[in-house]
Amino acid sequence: MRLVLVGPPGAGKGTQAQFIAEHASVPKISTGDIFRANVSKGTPLGVQAKAYMDRGDLVPDDVTIEMVKLRLRENDASPGFLLDGFPRTVPQAEVLDDVLRESGTKLDVVLELVVDDDEVIRRLSGRRTCRTCNHIWHVDFDPPEVPGVCDIDDGELFQRDDDQAETIANRLTVYAGSTAPLVAYYASRGVLVGIDATGPVDDVTLRAIDALRSFGDG
Ligand code: ADP
Ligand code: AMP
């Protein structure tokens, strides 16, 4: 299955991606995770991406598209994949369509996680991520047993630099201007399904899996 998650920053894409990818037996490909790994290793790609990420702006399309093309060529992505955080612009979506068409495939489904801005701000302000396994926690909504320590592997939890109030505000503006148009883009192609992404994480996962069923999975 080839699927894409869309939704504003903080909608729960990374949280749900872990469960949905496991359910669909496909690799989870998160462009945000790939950029952050490059930033922490100090690669040329990371140095280039960091300034945009720190402001809450999008990394330019050419850089992002090249990175995703390389990742999609890896063997594990050939039977299917779940993209989290890509595409984020219509040009990125057009290139993805072209790449898939060239390999004789296409997207099966685009799952939109629908959450309002106030909830997104509450979620992003309390988000914590494990430095070693990348698991996503929330100080109030999904807290680890010991504050600051990941339940899964005892890794240190950190707050993302782009989860500060001013950066969150810019990311929401960027979402509305550049990424929200993807909803209409994919709806017109008949692959969009939207779900209410509020409520407990497990409830959202069940709604997501249910929605995917009508597109041939499960
Ligand atoms: P995204 O990848 O869309 O930016 P995340 O998956 O990182 O969003 O989630 C943002 C924050 O919201 C995290 O701290 C996560 O623990 C929390 N979160 C995710 N889903 C829910 C939910 N259903 N209810 C409350 N908090 C949630
Ligand atoms: P995320 O982890 O998905 O919230 O992404 C964190 C940041 O990485 C974003 O705010 C952007 O700066 C950058 N980024 C991730 N994915 C993309 C993309 N598809 N296009 C451009 N920038 C991206």
XYZ file of N, CA and C and ligand atoms in Angstrom:
704
model
N 0.838 -1.197 0.000
C 0.000 0.000 0.000
C 0.882 1.259 0.000
N 0.506 2.245 -0.822
C 1.254 3.509 -0.877
C 0.360 4.605 -0.321
N 0.750 5.123 0.841
C -0.128 6.122 1.433
C 0.622 7.320 1.970
N -0.143 8.425 2.052
C 0.389 9.719 2.480
C -0.481 10.218 3.629
N 0.166 10.793 4.654
C -0.583 11.457 5.725
C -0.479 12.958 5.531
N -1.608 13.657 5.547
C -1.564 15.127 5.542
C -2.323 15.650 6.755
N -1.994 16.879 7.112
C -2.635 17.506 8.259
C -1.675 18.539 8.801
N -2.183 19.491 9.571
C -1.314 20.555 10.085
C -0.241 19.998 11.010
N 0.824 20.793 11.255
C 1.807 20.368 12.240
C 1.088 20.120 13.563
N 1.403 19.020 14.214
C 0.760 18.725 15.498
C -0.528 17.942 15.378
N -0.953 17.608 14.163
C -2.209 16.865 13.993
C -2.092 15.437 14.516
N -0.842 14.953 14.646
C -0.644 13.580 15.125
C -0.144 12.657 14.015
N 0.433 13.233 12.952
C 0.884 12.402 11.824
C 1.976 11.418 12.266
N 2.986 11.933 12.962
C 4.081 11.063 13.402
C 3.588 9.997 14.375
N 2.697 10.401 15.278
C 2.144 9.468 16.267
C 1.388 8.340 15.566
N 0.519 8.705 14.639
C -0.293 7.698 13.943
C 0.535 6.909 12.930
N 1.547 7.571 12.352
C 2.358 6.904 11.322
C 2.982 5.623 11.863
N 3.403 5.671 13.126
C 4.043 4.485 13.728
C 3.091 3.295 13.683
N 1.838 3.540 14.072
C 0.869 2.434 14.162
C 0.361 2.007 12.780
N 0.103 3.000 11.933
C -0.478 2.682 10.620
C 0.548 1.938 9.756
N 1.804 2.382 9.818
C 2.849 1.727 9.014
C 2.990 0.273 9.453
N 2.921 0.051 10.754
C 3.028 -1.312 11.276
C 1.832 -2.139 10.800
N 0.641 -1.542 10.892
C -0.575 -2.240 10.466
C -0.518 -2.603 8.977
N -0.022 -1.678 8.158
C -0.004 -1.900 6.711
C 1.279 -2.598 6.252
N 2.192 -2.889 7.194
C 3.481 -3.530 6.889
C 4.263 -2.786 5.804
N 4.376 -1.475 5.981
C 5.168 -0.665 5.043
C 6.102 0.225 5.863
N 7.224 0.672 5.261
C 8.106 1.570 6.005
C 7.484 2.959 6.151
N 7.730 3.562 7.296
C 7.295 4.948 7.539
C 8.425 5.858 7.078
N 8.121 6.772 6.187
C 9.145 7.706 5.706
C 8.737 9.107 6.122
N 9.461 9.673 7.096
C 9.147 11.009 7.598
C 10.240 11.970 7.147
N 9.866 12.949 6.307
C 10.887 13.892 5.831
C 11.427 14.729 7.001
N 10.562 15.049 7.978
C 11.036 15.795 9.150
C 12.105 15.004 9.894
N 11.881 13.692 10.084
C 12.872 12.849 10.775
C 14.180 12.796 9.975
N 14.065 12.686 8.648
C 15.290 12.598 7.829
C 16.070 13.916 7.928
N 15.336 15.048 7.850
C 16.032 16.338 7.991
C 16.687 16.453 9.371
N 15.933 16.077 10.443
C 16.503 16.220 11.795
C 17.740 15.325 11.975
N 17.713 14.122 11.388
C 18.880 13.232 11.504
C 20.081 13.889 10.812
N 19.834 14.542 9.675
C 20.927 15.218 8.963
C 21.428 16.439 9.727
N 20.505 17.144 10.387
C 20.921 18.304 11.192
C 21.818 17.814 12.324
N 21.406 16.743 13.021
C 22.235 16.341 14.171
C 23.574 15.760 13.745
N 23.644 15.189 12.535
C 24.946 14.688 12.064
C 25.789 15.793 11.421
N 25.160 16.960 11.177
C 25.902 18.071 10.576
C 26.247 17.840 9.117
N 25.445 17.062 8.380
C 25.711 16.842 6.951
C 25.422 18.134 6.173
N 25.923 18.247 4.924
C 25.614 19.440 4.117
C 24.093 19.644 3.969
N 23.347 18.540 3.807
C 21.879 18.656 3.705
C 21.309 19.229 5.005
N 21.815 18.749 6.133
C 21.341 19.233 7.432
C 21.640 20.704 7.628
N 22.849 21.121 7.232
C 23.230 22.535 7.389
C 22.300 23.402 6.544
N 22.015 22.938 5.331
C 21.145 23.684 4.424
C 19.711 23.769 4.981
N 19.216 22.633 5.525
C 17.811 22.578 5.971
C 17.581 23.336 7.278
N 18.596 23.395 8.136
C 18.407 23.880 9.514
C 17.808 25.287 9.582
N 18.306 26.196 8.756
C 17.838 27.585 8.838
C 16.340 27.664 8.551
N 15.886 26.902 7.572
C 14.452 26.909 7.234
C 13.643 26.301 8.372
N 14.129 25.172 8.891
C 13.391 24.470 9.951
C 13.283 25.340 11.205
N 14.372 26.005 11.558
C 14.361 26.837 12.770
C 13.331 27.957 12.678
N 13.095 28.455 11.464
C 12.092 29.530 11.293
C 10.690 28.973 11.156
N 10.574 27.650 10.939
C 9.254 27.060 10.689
C 8.853 27.194 9.233
N 9.840 27.501 8.365
C 9.567 27.567 6.926
C 9.803 26.202 6.297
N 9.334 26.041 5.075
C 9.587 24.791 4.361
C 10.986 24.814 3.759
N 11.644 23.680 3.773
C 12.908 23.523 3.057
C 12.545 23.591 1.561
N 13.389 24.242 0.722
C 13.008 24.396 -0.687
C 12.670 23.059 -1.372
N 11.718 23.151 -2.310
C 11.217 21.951 -2.988
C 12.329 21.118 -3.631
N 13.283 21.781 -4.323
C 14.279 20.983 -5.059
C 15.086 20.094 -4.108
N 15.463 20.654 -2.958
C 16.253 19.897 -1.970
C 15.423 18.733 -1.429
N 14.172 19.037 -1.054
C 13.308 18.034 -0.426
C 12.973 16.914 -1.415
N 12.656 17.291 -2.633
C 12.238 16.308 -3.645
C 13.387 15.345 -3.952
N 14.608 15.890 -4.088
C 15.770 15.037 -4.383
C 15.973 14.015 -3.264
N 15.813 14.489 -2.020
C 16.001 13.606 -0.856
C 14.952 12.481 -0.858
N 13.709 12.830 -1.163
C 12.634 11.822 -1.140
C 12.800 10.838 -2.300
N 13.212 11.339 -3.468
C 13.420 10.428 -4.613
C 14.433 9.351 -4.246
N 15.530 9.776 -3.605
C 16.569 8.810 -3.202
C 15.998 7.798 -2.213
N 15.213 8.295 -1.249
C 14.674 7.385 -0.228
C 13.701 6.375 -0.850
N 12.895 6.840 -1.819
C 11.900 5.944 -2.421
C 12.543 4.876 -3.302
N 13.820 5.140 -3.704
C 14.514 4.128 -4.519
C 15.048 2.978 -3.686
N 15.039 3.118 -2.350
C 15.548 2.035 -1.500
C 14.583 0.851 -1.560
N 15.163 -0.363 -1.412
C 14.381 -1.590 -1.632
C 13.134 -1.698 -0.780
N 13.229 -1.278 0.489
C 12.098 -1.492 1.392
C 10.860 -0.721 0.948
N 11.049 0.339 0.133
C 9.907 1.161 -0.278
C 9.261 0.648 -1.560
N 9.824 -0.402 -2.155
C 9.252 -0.817 -3.441
C 7.862 -1.461 -3.313
N 7.568 -2.277 -2.273
C 6.188 -2.789 -2.186
C 5.185 -1.764 -1.656
N 5.659 -0.718 -1.007
C 4.737 0.290 -0.468
C 5.432 1.143 0.565
N 4.742 2.208 0.995
C 5.347 3.119 1.969
C 4.258 3.990 2.576
N 4.588 4.585 3.717
C 3.718 5.604 4.310
C 4.554 6.871 4.407
N 4.127 7.924 3.717
C 4.851 9.189 3.776
C 4.227 10.095 4.834
N 5.074 10.572 5.760
C 4.633 11.475 6.828
C 5.379 12.800 6.657
N 4.635 13.836 6.234
C 5.280 15.150 6.084
C 5.720 15.447 4.663
N 5.431 14.576 3.742
C 5.705 14.780 2.318
C 4.570 14.156 1.534
N 4.034 14.806 0.508
C 4.357 16.157 0.048
C 3.760 17.238 0.952
N 4.357 18.418 0.857
C 3.863 19.562 1.632
C 3.555 20.745 0.720
N 3.753 20.578 -0.580
C 3.397 21.621 -1.544
C 2.828 20.905 -2.777
N 2.069 21.666 -3.591
C 1.521 21.053 -4.816
C 2.655 20.607 -5.748
N 3.717 21.417 -5.961
C 4.805 20.908 -6.817
C 5.406 19.596 -6.296
N 5.543 19.453 -4.979
C 6.055 18.177 -4.441
C 5.096 17.033 -4.795
N 3.788 17.298 -4.692
C 2.790 16.257 -4.996
C 2.845 15.881 -6.473
N 3.065 16.887 -7.332
C 3.123 16.602 -8.774
C 4.330 15.730 -9.101
N 5.470 16.035 -8.461
C 6.663 15.215 -8.714
C 6.438 13.799 -8.199
N 5.815 13.676 -7.020
C 5.550 12.330 -6.482
C 4.682 11.536 -7.466
N 3.640 12.179 -7.990
C 2.790 11.503 -8.989
C 3.627 11.034 -10.182
N 4.533 11.923 -10.659
C 5.356 11.582 -11.831
C 6.270 10.394 -11.529
N 6.914 10.444 -10.349
C 7.856 9.374 -9.976
C 7.118 8.039 -9.912
N 5.930 8.054 -9.317
C 5.178 6.801 -9.179
C 4.697 6.321 -10.553
N 4.257 7.272 -11.378
C 3.784 6.893 -12.721
C 4.916 6.229 -13.508
N 6.129 6.827 -13.398
C 7.281 6.254 -14.121
C 7.575 4.823 -13.683
N 7.256 4.515 -12.407
C 7.520 3.140 -11.950
C 6.259 2.280 -12.045
N 5.231 2.786 -12.735
C 4.026 1.983 -12.988
C 3.133 1.817 -11.768
N 3.251 2.737 -10.795
C 2.413 2.647 -9.597
C 1.706 3.985 -9.373
N 0.961 4.055 -8.279
C 0.306 5.319 -7.902
C -0.037 5.274 -6.423
N -0.428 6.431 -5.884
C -0.844 6.453 -4.485
C -2.173 5.727 -4.343
N -2.321 4.956 -3.254
C -3.607 4.311 -2.987
C -4.521 5.235 -2.213
N -3.955 5.945 -1.233
C -4.810 6.751 -0.368
C -4.009 7.864 0.313
N -4.681 8.996 0.487
C -4.124 10.118 1.251
C -5.044 10.328 2.436
N -4.495 10.155 3.626
C -5.308 10.251 4.842
C -5.080 11.621 5.473
N -6.168 12.394 5.578
C -6.072 13.726 6.188
C -6.489 13.648 7.660
N -5.611 14.120 8.555
C -5.935 14.170 9.981
C -6.479 15.566 10.273
N -7.752 15.615 10.676
C -8.416 16.919 10.857
C -8.437 17.291 12.342
N -7.790 18.419 12.659
C -7.690 18.934 14.039
C -7.678 20.457 13.947
N -8.344 21.157 14.909
C -8.330 22.624 14.790
C -7.045 23.234 15.380
N -6.848 24.542 15.085
C -5.594 25.213 15.454
C -5.337 25.226 16.961
N -6.396 25.426 17.783
C -6.175 25.492 19.233
C -5.620 24.176 19.760
N -6.160 23.068 19.263
C -5.697 21.746 19.706
C -4.251 21.511 19.241
N -3.979 21.940 18.015
C -2.632 21.780 17.470
C -1.613 22.539 18.331
N -1.978 23.728 18.772
C -1.054 24.529 19.590
C -0.811 23.833 20.936
N -1.895 23.279 21.538
C -1.719 22.545 22.805
C -0.818 21.328 22.601
N -0.999 20.654 21.493
C -0.208 19.445 21.241
C 1.267 19.780 21.013
N 1.521 20.810 20.174
C 2.921 21.112 19.846
C 3.664 21.675 21.045
N 2.953 22.455 21.889
C 3.630 23.088 23.029
C 4.126 22.048 24.033
N 3.458 20.880 24.088
C 3.872 19.874 25.078
C 4.557 18.667 24.462
N 4.883 18.753 23.164
C 5.486 17.581 22.505
C 6.918 17.331 23.018
N 7.231 16.088 23.233
C 8.602 15.688 23.571
C 8.931 14.469 22.711
N 10.174 14.394 22.245
C 10.583 13.306 21.342
C 11.789 12.587 21.932
N 11.832 11.280 21.764
C 12.978 10.519 22.281
C 14.183 10.704 21.350
N 15.320 11.046 21.939
C 16.524 11.302 21.150
C 17.034 10.031 20.468
N 16.723 8.861 21.029
C 17.268 7.644 20.427
C 16.271 6.901 19.540
N 15.003 6.735 19.991
C 14.078 5.943 19.150
C 13.048 6.808 18.422
N 13.082 8.149 18.656
C 12.159 9.083 17.968
C 10.703 8.944 18.407
N 10.417 8.126 19.420
C 9.013 7.999 19.848
C 8.521 9.363 20.324
N 7.242 9.645 20.025
C 6.667 10.961 20.333
C 5.812 10.867 21.590
N 6.051 11.783 22.550
C 5.291 11.846 23.794
C 4.668 13.221 23.938
N 3.809 13.370 24.939
C 3.268 14.696 25.260
C 3.237 14.824 26.780
N 3.663 15.980 27.284
C 3.796 16.128 28.740
C 2.464 15.919 29.474
N 1.334 16.266 28.834
C 0.027 16.073 29.484
C -0.786 14.947 28.853
N -0.830 14.904 27.507
C -1.766 13.998 26.816
C -1.240 12.571 26.704
N 0.093 12.398 26.726
C 0.671 11.060 26.576
C 2.029 11.065 27.286
N 1.998 11.246 28.620
C 3.270 11.431 29.335
C 4.005 10.108 29.572
N 5.330 10.138 29.538
C 6.087 8.939 29.919
C 5.995 8.754 31.436
N 6.329 7.554 31.918
C 6.235 7.297 33.370
C 7.138 8.228 34.165
N 8.387 8.396 33.680
C 9.333 9.305 34.340
C 9.502 10.519 33.427
N 9.192 11.739 33.925
C 9.310 12.902 33.051
C 10.709 13.002 32.428
N 10.745 13.252 31.113
C 12.029 13.450 30.441
C 12.727 12.175 30.003
N 12.108 10.999 30.315
C 12.760 9.729 29.962
C 11.777 8.855 29.175
N 12.245 8.306 28.040
C 11.386 7.483 27.194
C 11.104 6.131 27.858
N 9.826 5.759 27.930
C 9.450 4.453 28.510
C 10.026 3.294 27.700
N 10.189 3.504 26.392
C 10.545 2.389 25.509
C 12.015 2.001 25.649
N 12.912 2.999 25.625
C 14.347 2.642 25.640
C 15.170 3.498 26.607
N 14.478 4.192 27.546
C 15.169 5.041 28.534
C 15.911 6.222 27.897
N 15.633 6.479 26.611
C 16.313 7.601 25.946
C 15.889 8.947 26.539
N 16.755 9.956 26.296
C 16.445 11.303 26.788
C 15.383 11.939 25.882
N 14.378 12.592 26.488
C 13.364 13.286 25.682
C 13.794 14.739 25.492
N 13.547 15.251 24.281
C 13.884 16.664 24.037
C 12.691 17.388 23.423
N 12.693 18.713 23.588
C 11.660 19.537 22.962
C 12.237 20.069 21.654
N 11.519 19.907 20.564
C 12.032 20.368 19.273
C 12.192 21.889 19.264
N 13.277 22.375 18.606
C 13.515 23.820 18.516
C 12.344 24.535 17.843
N 11.679 23.837 16.900
C 10.597 24.510 16.158
C 9.248 24.394 16.882
N 9.245 23.896 18.126
C 7.992 23.849 18.900
C 7.901 25.026 19.880
N 8.530 26.165 19.550
C 8.389 27.399 20.334
C 7.217 28.193 19.753
N 6.572 29.012 20.627
C 5.319 29.683 20.232
C 5.390 30.419 18.884
N 6.456 31.248 18.665
C 6.483 32.049 17.411
C 6.649 31.136 16.206
N 7.466 30.089 16.373
C 7.712 29.187 15.236
C 6.451 28.390 14.925
N 5.725 27.993 15.975
C 4.472 27.255 15.761
C 3.518 28.124 14.933
N 3.435 29.417 15.297
C 2.515 30.318 14.576
C 2.897 30.380 13.100
N 4.201 30.498 12.822
C 4.624 30.554 11.410
C 4.329 29.245 10.694
N 4.530 28.119 11.389
C 4.285 26.829 10.735
C 2.812 26.678 10.366
N 1.930 27.220 11.211
C 0.496 27.139 10.875
C 0.167 28.008 9.665
N 0.822 29.184 9.588
C 0.604 30.054 8.420
C 1.115 29.373 7.148
N 2.294 28.763 7.269
C 2.879 28.069 6.109
C 1.975 26.903 5.699
N 1.426 26.194 6.690
C 0.527 25.072 6.369
C -0.671 25.582 5.557
N -1.289 26.662 6.073
C -2.499 27.174 5.406
C -2.188 27.617 3.974
N -1.013 28.247 3.776
C -0.696 28.788 2.446
C -0.193 27.732 1.479
N 0.701 26.864 1.945
C 1.406 25.973 1.010
C 0.907 24.534 1.015
N 0.457 24.044 2.172
C 0.162 22.608 2.271
C -1.340 22.306 2.188
N -2.178 23.172 2.783
C -3.624 22.898 2.769
C -4.178 22.686 1.343
N -3.635 23.385 0.302
C -4.143 23.132 -1.057
C -4.030 21.673 -1.509
N -3.194 20.883 -0.827
C -3.078 19.462 -1.203
C -4.381 18.704 -0.965
N -5.180 19.205 -0.010
C -6.436 18.512 0.296
C -7.329 18.509 -0.955
N -7.459 19.670 -1.589
C -8.265 19.743 -2.818
C -7.595 18.972 -3.961
N -6.264 19.064 -4.015
C -5.506 18.369 -5.073
C -5.809 16.864 -5.043
N -5.739 16.282 -3.833
C -5.947 14.836 -3.726
C -7.431 14.468 -3.770
N -8.299 15.362 -3.276
C -9.743 15.083 -3.356
C -10.148 14.967 -4.827
N -9.599 15.858 -5.666
C -9.991 15.841 -7.080
C -9.486 14.582 -7.783
N -8.501 13.921 -7.193
C -7.993 12.666 -7.769
C -8.648 11.431 -7.161
N -9.585 11.668 -6.214
C -10.367 10.551 -5.652
C -9.621 9.679 -4.663
N -8.508 10.192 -4.100
C -7.749 9.344 -3.165
C -7.779 9.872 -1.725
N -8.509 10.980 -1.506
C -8.480 11.599 -0.172
C -9.537 11.021 0.753
N -9.122 10.722 1.999
C -10.108 10.396 3.028
C -9.711 11.171 4.286
N -10.682 11.871 4.873
C -10.394 12.674 6.069
C -10.979 12.011 7.301
N -10.259 12.094 8.417
C -10.827 11.589 9.669
C -10.665 12.642 10.765
N -11.578 12.590 11.739
C -11.474 13.408 12.944
C -10.288 12.865 13.744
N -9.274 13.714 13.950
C -8.064 13.247 14.642
C -8.013 13.747 16.086
N -9.191 14.070 16.658
C -9.227 14.457 18.073
C -9.624 13.236 18.910
N -9.376 13.350 20.222
C -9.693 12.237 21.115
C -8.450 11.384 21.345
N -8.615 10.300 22.132
C -7.455 9.469 22.475
C -6.734 8.910 21.244
N -5.419 8.777 21.364
C -4.575 8.309 20.252
C -5.108 6.981 19.685
N -5.486 6.047 20.567
C -5.950 4.733 20.096
C -7.237 4.838 19.280
N -8.120 5.770 19.690
C -9.373 5.959 18.943
C -9.069 6.477 17.534
N -8.107 7.402 17.457
C -7.751 7.956 16.140
C -7.162 6.847 15.261
N -6.330 5.993 15.858
C -5.739 4.884 15.083
C -6.839 3.987 14.523
N -7.838 3.680 15.358
C -8.930 2.813 14.885
C -9.692 3.473 13.737
N -9.937 4.797 13.889
C -10.628 5.515 12.803
C -9.800 5.474 11.518
N -8.491 5.626 11.678
C -7.606 5.648 10.500
C -7.636 4.287 9.800
N -7.518 3.229 10.577
C -7.472 1.884 9.980
C -8.804 1.564 9.304
N -9.871 2.011 9.930
C -11.199 1.832 9.348
C -11.321 2.564 8.003
N -10.806 3.797 7.976
C -10.878 4.597 6.742
C -10.048 3.954 5.632
N -8.907 3.369 6.002
C -8.037 2.765 4.984
C -8.669 1.525 4.373
N -9.514 0.846 5.167
C -10.162 -0.372 4.685
C -10.924 -0.135 3.378
N -11.585 1.030 3.299
C -12.379 1.292 2.094
C -11.485 1.534 0.881
N -10.156 1.704 1.134
C -9.229 1.874 0.012
C -8.403 0.612 -0.221
N -8.911 -0.508 0.282
C -8.274 -1.770 -0.106
C -7.334 -2.381 0.892
N -7.161 -1.754 2.085
C -6.274 -2.358 3.074
C -7.093 -2.960 4.193
N -6.589 -4.054 4.768
C -7.177 -4.620 5.982
C -8.375 -5.454 5.690
P 2.723 15.797 13.696
O 3.647 14.678 13.271
O 1.473 15.867 12.867
O 3.423 17.121 13.766
P 2.806 14.490 16.316
O 2.436 13.086 15.998
O 4.250 14.787 16.573
O 2.217 15.491 15.172
O 1.898 14.932 17.566
C 2.051 16.227 18.157
C 1.855 16.118 19.669
O 0.500 15.768 19.950
C 2.720 15.038 20.349
O 3.183 15.525 21.584
C 1.753 13.862 20.536
O 2.094 13.087 21.702
C 0.431 14.582 20.737
N -0.712 13.818 20.226
C -0.768 13.041 19.107
N -2.002 12.509 18.951
C -2.742 12.983 19.995
C -4.112 12.799 20.407
N -4.963 12.023 19.696
N -4.530 13.443 21.521
C -3.670 14.228 22.225
N -2.387 14.435 21.900
C -1.928 13.821 20.797
P 7.881 17.773 10.630
O 8.745 16.882 11.464
O 7.094 17.029 9.594
O 7.024 18.708 11.465
O 8.882 18.712 9.804
C 9.772 19.593 10.460
C 10.321 20.618 9.464
O 11.091 19.966 8.444
C 9.279 21.445 8.719
O 8.794 22.550 9.468
C 10.091 21.889 7.490
O 10.995 22.924 7.809
C 10.917 20.629 7.191
N 10.178 19.725 6.272
C 9.714 18.479 6.562
N 9.101 17.958 5.489
C 9.159 18.885 4.498
C 8.675 18.959 3.161
N 7.994 17.943 2.597
N 8.940 20.089 2.447
C 9.629 21.095 2.977
N 10.082 21.116 4.243
C 9.862 20.017 5.003
